[in-house]
C-alpha cells in the first residue's frame, strides 16, 4: 500500500484564516490517522496578490495550533521538488511544452478584446459559463506570427470531446462533469505564469499526494484538473471537498464580515489556548463516533474516520470556541500559566491566583487582566460608591465578622456564612454586594479566594470606605 500523503496549499495572499486552518487540520488528521505525511506548500504565482509575511503567517500560525507539517518550504524534501510554485516555473514550462508538442495543448492568440467579444456572443445565445471557441484558428498566419513573436498568447489545454470526468468524492460521493461543459481553458497565462488548475496538478503529482482535501469552492476545478492528469496519463489522487463554514445566521463566512474574528492570529493575540482551537476546529465538519467533543490531539488522530466528515455546512459558534478554551485553561498546569503570565513560579500567592482564576477564565488575556486588579488595585472613588448603591447593613455585618475571624480563606468563608445567617440574605443578594465592596468587580471566581488574594489591608480599607 502506498503511503498516505496529504497537503495544504495556501496562497500567501493573506493570513491563516479559519477556513484554511480547518482544511490544513483535516488534511493533517487524515494523514496522521493513517501514519501518513502531511505537507504544506505555497501557491505564490499570483504575484500581485501575495502579501508580505503571508507565507510566514501561514506556517507560524499552523505551528501555533500544533499542526506541524512533515515537509514544507522551510523543511523540504528535495526528492519532491520545490515547495513554492514561484520556484518551479521551469518545471511547469517543460511540461507545458511537452503538451504543446503532443498537441494536447495549444497556443491561443486571442487578445482580451477578442475574448470579450466571444463571451458577449455566447451570452447573447444564453451561454453564461464561457467556453473557448478556438477563435485563434480564424486569425491570419501573419497576425499569429506577430503575436507569437511578441509573446502575446496564452496556452490552452485541448480537451477531448464529450469525455466524462468523474470521481468518487470522499465527502460528497460521485461527481461527474462532461468535458463539453468546460471548454479549453488556459494552463499558462500570457504573463508566462501557469494557472492554478495546471500547477496544482503538477505539484500534487510531483509530491506523490494521495488524497486532496480542500474547500467545496474547488469542486468546479476538479474536472479541469482531471483533464490534466488524463493528458499526462498520471495517476489521480482521491479528492474530498469539505463543506462550507457559516456564521451563526447560516451565511458563508466571508473575510469581509467583521462580526466574527476569522484569523487564527486574532485568537492567538486574544490569548486563546491553541489546543482548544485545534479541538474546536476538528468539530467544524466532523464528529467522532461516540459523539465525544473534548479530546486531545492524539485521541482525535486515533478517531479521525473520514467517513464521518459532514455533508452539510458547519456553523462557526464563537460561544462554543470560548467554552473549549475555558475547559483547556482549567486543565493547563499552573506553572505553565505562570510562565505565560511572566510571574514567578515558586510563589504561593501566584499559585493561588492562577488556581483560582483559571477556573473561570477563557483566555490568557482574561488572566492578565485579573492579575492587573491585584497588582495595581483600584482606589474606590466617591463616584464609584454612589454609582453602586449597596446594602450598607450587610457590608457592616460582613466587616464585623471579618474582624472576628482570622484573615484566611477559611476565615473569610466563615465571615460570609455568618453574614448569611445574621442577615437572612442568600445567593446573589448576599454574594454580589460583598464581592463588589471588596474586589470592586461584579463577577469573579470563588468569592473567599478572590477576597483573600487582595490581602487584609486593602480589603478592610475598602470596606471602611463603603461604611
Ligand atoms: N491555493 C488554493 C487555495 O488556497 C489551494 C487549492 C487546493 O487545495 O487545491 O484555495
PDB file of N, CA, C and O in Angstrom, residues 2-3 10 14 24 56 60 75 80 95 130 135 168 239 262 268 270 274 292 302 355 382-383 386 393 410 423 446:
ATOM      1  N   UNK A   2       0.426   2.237  -0.815  1.00  0.00           N
ATOM      2  CA  UNK A   2       1.187   3.497  -0.882  1.00  0.00           C
ATOM      3  C   UNK A   2       1.026   4.284   0.411  1.00  0.00           C
ATOM      4  O   UNK A   2      -0.040   4.252   1.023  1.00  0.00           O
ATOM      5  N   UNK A   3       2.070   4.995   0.795  1.00  0.00           N
ATOM      6  CA  UNK A   3       1.976   5.824   1.987  1.00  0.00           C
ATOM      7  C   UNK A   3       1.019   6.988   1.727  1.00  0.00           C
ATOM      8  O   UNK A   3       1.109   7.641   0.675  1.00  0.00           O
ATOM      9  N   UNK A  10      -1.778  26.756   0.649  1.00  0.00           N
ATOM     10  CA  UNK A  10      -2.322  28.116   0.669  1.00  0.00           C
ATOM     11  C   UNK A  10      -1.624  29.047  -0.309  1.00  0.00           C
ATOM     12  O   UNK A  10      -0.455  28.846  -0.642  1.00  0.00           O
ATOM     13  N   UNK A  14      -2.899  36.168   2.109  1.00  0.00           N
ATOM     14  CA  UNK A  14      -3.477  36.648   3.358  1.00  0.00           C
ATOM     15  C   UNK A  14      -3.004  35.778   4.494  1.00  0.00           C
ATOM     16  O   UNK A  14      -2.241  34.842   4.287  1.00  0.00           O
ATOM     17  N   UNK A  24      -6.313  22.622   6.556  1.00  0.00           N
ATOM     18  CA  UNK A  24      -4.997  22.106   6.943  1.00  0.00           C
ATOM     19  C   UNK A  24      -5.159  21.032   8.022  1.00  0.00           C
ATOM     20  O   UNK A  24      -4.568  19.955   7.949  1.00  0.00           O
ATOM     21  N   UNK A  56       4.850  33.245   5.955  1.00  0.00           N
ATOM     22  CA  UNK A  56       5.302  33.122   7.343  1.00  0.00           C
ATOM     23  C   UNK A  56       4.099  33.008   8.289  1.00  0.00           C
ATOM     24  O   UNK A  56       4.088  32.189   9.212  1.00  0.00           O
ATOM     25  N   UNK A  60       3.603  29.857  10.663  1.00  0.00           N
ATOM     26  CA  UNK A  60       3.723  30.120  12.101  1.00  0.00           C
ATOM     27  C   UNK A  60       2.423  29.814  12.836  1.00  0.00           C
ATOM     28  O   UNK A  60       2.427  29.251  13.923  1.00  0.00           O
ATOM     29  N   UNK A  75      11.128  23.161   5.419  1.00  0.00           N
ATOM     30  CA  UNK A  75      11.562  21.815   5.792  1.00  0.00           C
ATOM     31  C   UNK A  75      11.321  20.889   4.598  1.00  0.00           C
ATOM     32  O   UNK A  75      10.548  19.943   4.677  1.00  0.00           O
ATOM     33  N   UNK A  80      10.996  15.623  -3.690  1.00  0.00           N
ATOM     34  CA  UNK A  80       9.695  16.026  -4.241  1.00  0.00           C
ATOM     35  C   UNK A  80       9.712  17.386  -4.920  1.00  0.00           C
ATOM     36  O   UNK A  80       8.672  17.937  -5.230  1.00  0.00           O
ATOM     37  N   UNK A  95       6.720  20.953 -18.922  1.00  0.00           N
ATOM     38  CA  UNK A  95       5.537  20.103 -19.095  1.00  0.00           C
ATOM     39  C   UNK A  95       4.547  20.727 -20.080  1.00  0.00           C
ATOM     40  O   UNK A  95       3.902  20.026 -20.860  1.00  0.00           O
ATOM     41  N   UNK A 130     -18.548  30.566 -19.855  1.00  0.00           N
ATOM     42  CA  UNK A 130     -17.774  30.749 -21.090  1.00  0.00           C
ATOM     43  C   UNK A 130     -17.063  29.474 -21.565  1.00  0.00           C
ATOM     44  O   UNK A 130     -16.425  28.778 -20.792  1.00  0.00           O
ATOM     45  N   UNK A 135     -11.143  30.521 -31.518  1.00  0.00           N
ATOM     46  CA  UNK A 135     -11.157  31.675 -32.408  1.00  0.00           C
ATOM     47  C   UNK A 135      -9.818  31.877 -33.118  1.00  0.00           C
ATOM     48  O   UNK A 135      -9.751  32.339 -34.248  1.00  0.00           O
ATOM     49  N   UNK A 168     -15.071   9.799  -7.262  1.00  0.00           N
ATOM     50  CA  UNK A 168     -15.836   9.428  -6.075  1.00  0.00           C
ATOM     51  C   UNK A 168     -15.325  10.320  -4.953  1.00  0.00           C
ATOM     52  O   UNK A 168     -14.276  10.056  -4.369  1.00  0.00           O
ATOM     53  N   UNK A 239     -10.088  12.751  -4.084  1.00  0.00           N
ATOM     54  CA  UNK A 239     -10.467  14.122  -3.710  1.00  0.00           C
ATOM     55  C   UNK A 239     -11.572  14.110  -2.666  1.00  0.00           C
ATOM     56  O   UNK A 239     -12.459  13.252  -2.698  1.00  0.00           O
ATOM     57  N   UNK A 262     -11.844  36.087  12.273  1.00  0.00           N
ATOM     58  CA  UNK A 262     -11.672  34.932  11.401  1.00  0.00           C
ATOM     59  C   UNK A 262     -10.235  34.501  11.184  1.00  0.00           C
ATOM     60  O   UNK A 262      -9.982  33.562  10.455  1.00  0.00           O
ATOM     61  N   UNK A 268      -4.861  34.081  18.660  1.00  0.00           N
ATOM     62  CA  UNK A 268      -3.561  33.980  19.323  1.00  0.00           C
ATOM     63  C   UNK A 268      -3.329  35.251  20.142  1.00  0.00           C
ATOM     64  O   UNK A 268      -2.968  35.190  21.311  1.00  0.00           O
ATOM     65  N   UNK A 270      -5.529  37.230  21.312  1.00  0.00           N
ATOM     66  CA  UNK A 270      -6.500  37.311  22.404  1.00  0.00           C
ATOM     67  C   UNK A 270      -6.116  36.401  23.565  1.00  0.00           C
ATOM     68  O   UNK A 270      -6.764  36.403  24.606  1.00  0.00           O
ATOM     69  N   UNK A 274      -4.214  27.314  22.202  1.00  0.00           N
ATOM     70  CA  UNK A 274      -4.174  26.708  20.866  1.00  0.00           C
ATOM     71  C   UNK A 274      -4.790  25.308  20.796  1.00  0.00           C
ATOM     72  O   UNK A 274      -5.492  24.986  19.845  1.00  0.00           O
ATOM     73  N   UNK A 292     -18.128  12.242  21.434  1.00  0.00           N
ATOM     74  CA  UNK A 292     -17.310  12.964  22.410  1.00  0.00           C
ATOM     75  C   UNK A 292     -16.759  14.220  21.739  1.00  0.00           C
ATOM     76  O   UNK A 292     -16.420  14.188  20.557  1.00  0.00           O
ATOM     77  N   UNK A 302      -6.529   9.365  16.455  1.00  0.00           N
ATOM     78  CA  UNK A 302      -6.918   7.952  16.513  1.00  0.00           C
ATOM     79  C   UNK A 302      -8.331   7.751  15.969  1.00  0.00           C
ATOM     80  O   UNK A 302      -8.629   6.768  15.293  1.00  0.00           O
ATOM     81  N   UNK A 355      -4.583  29.253  40.311  1.00  0.00           N
ATOM     82  CA  UNK A 355      -5.500  28.145  40.594  1.00  0.00           C
ATOM     83  C   UNK A 355      -6.946  28.652  40.688  1.00  0.00           C
ATOM     84  O   UNK A 355      -7.876  28.016  40.220  1.00  0.00           O
ATOM     85  N   UNK A 382     -15.523  58.279  45.319  1.00  0.00           N
ATOM     86  CA  UNK A 382     -16.889  58.615  45.774  1.00  0.00           C
ATOM     87  C   UNK A 382     -17.899  58.298  44.674  1.00  0.00           C
ATOM     88  O   UNK A 382     -18.981  57.813  44.909  1.00  0.00           O
ATOM     89  N   UNK A 383     -17.457  58.588  43.466  1.00  0.00           N
ATOM     90  CA  UNK A 383     -18.328  58.368  42.315  1.00  0.00           C
ATOM     91  C   UNK A 383     -18.682  56.885  42.180  1.00  0.00           C
ATOM     92  O   UNK A 383     -19.836  56.526  41.960  1.00  0.00           O
ATOM     93  N   UNK A 386     -21.211  56.023  44.779  1.00  0.00           N
ATOM     94  CA  UNK A 386     -22.581  56.500  44.510  1.00  0.00           C
ATOM     95  C   UNK A 386     -23.195  55.806  43.291  1.00  0.00           C
ATOM     96  O   UNK A 386     -24.411  55.701  43.187  1.00  0.00           O
ATOM     97  N   UNK A 393     -26.028  47.746  55.619  1.00  0.00           N
ATOM     98  CA  UNK A 393     -26.139  46.868  56.787  1.00  0.00           C
ATOM     99  C   UNK A 393     -25.413  45.546  56.563  1.00  0.00           C
ATOM    100  O   UNK A 393     -24.727  45.027  57.448  1.00  0.00           O
ATOM    101  N   UNK A 410     -10.338  30.413  54.906  1.00  0.00           N
ATOM    102  CA  UNK A 410     -11.341  29.799  55.771  1.00  0.00           C
ATOM    103  C   UNK A 410     -12.062  30.848  56.616  1.00  0.00           C
ATOM    104  O   UNK A 410     -13.296  30.825  56.741  1.00  0.00           O
ATOM    105  N   UNK A 423     -28.077  38.021  58.377  1.00  0.00           N
ATOM    106  CA  UNK A 423     -28.874  38.939  57.536  1.00  0.00           C
ATOM    107  C   UNK A 423     -30.034  38.237  56.854  1.00  0.00           C
ATOM    108  O   UNK A 423     -30.903  38.890  56.279  1.00  0.00           O
ATOM    109  N   UNK A 446     -14.328  31.986  42.810  1.00  0.00           N
ATOM    110  CA  UNK A 446     -14.660  31.738  44.217  1.00  0.00           C
ATOM    111  C   UNK A 446     -14.445  32.966  45.095  1.00  0.00           C
ATOM    112  O   UNK A 446     -13.334  33.506  45.168  1.00  0.00           O
TER     113      UNK A 446
END
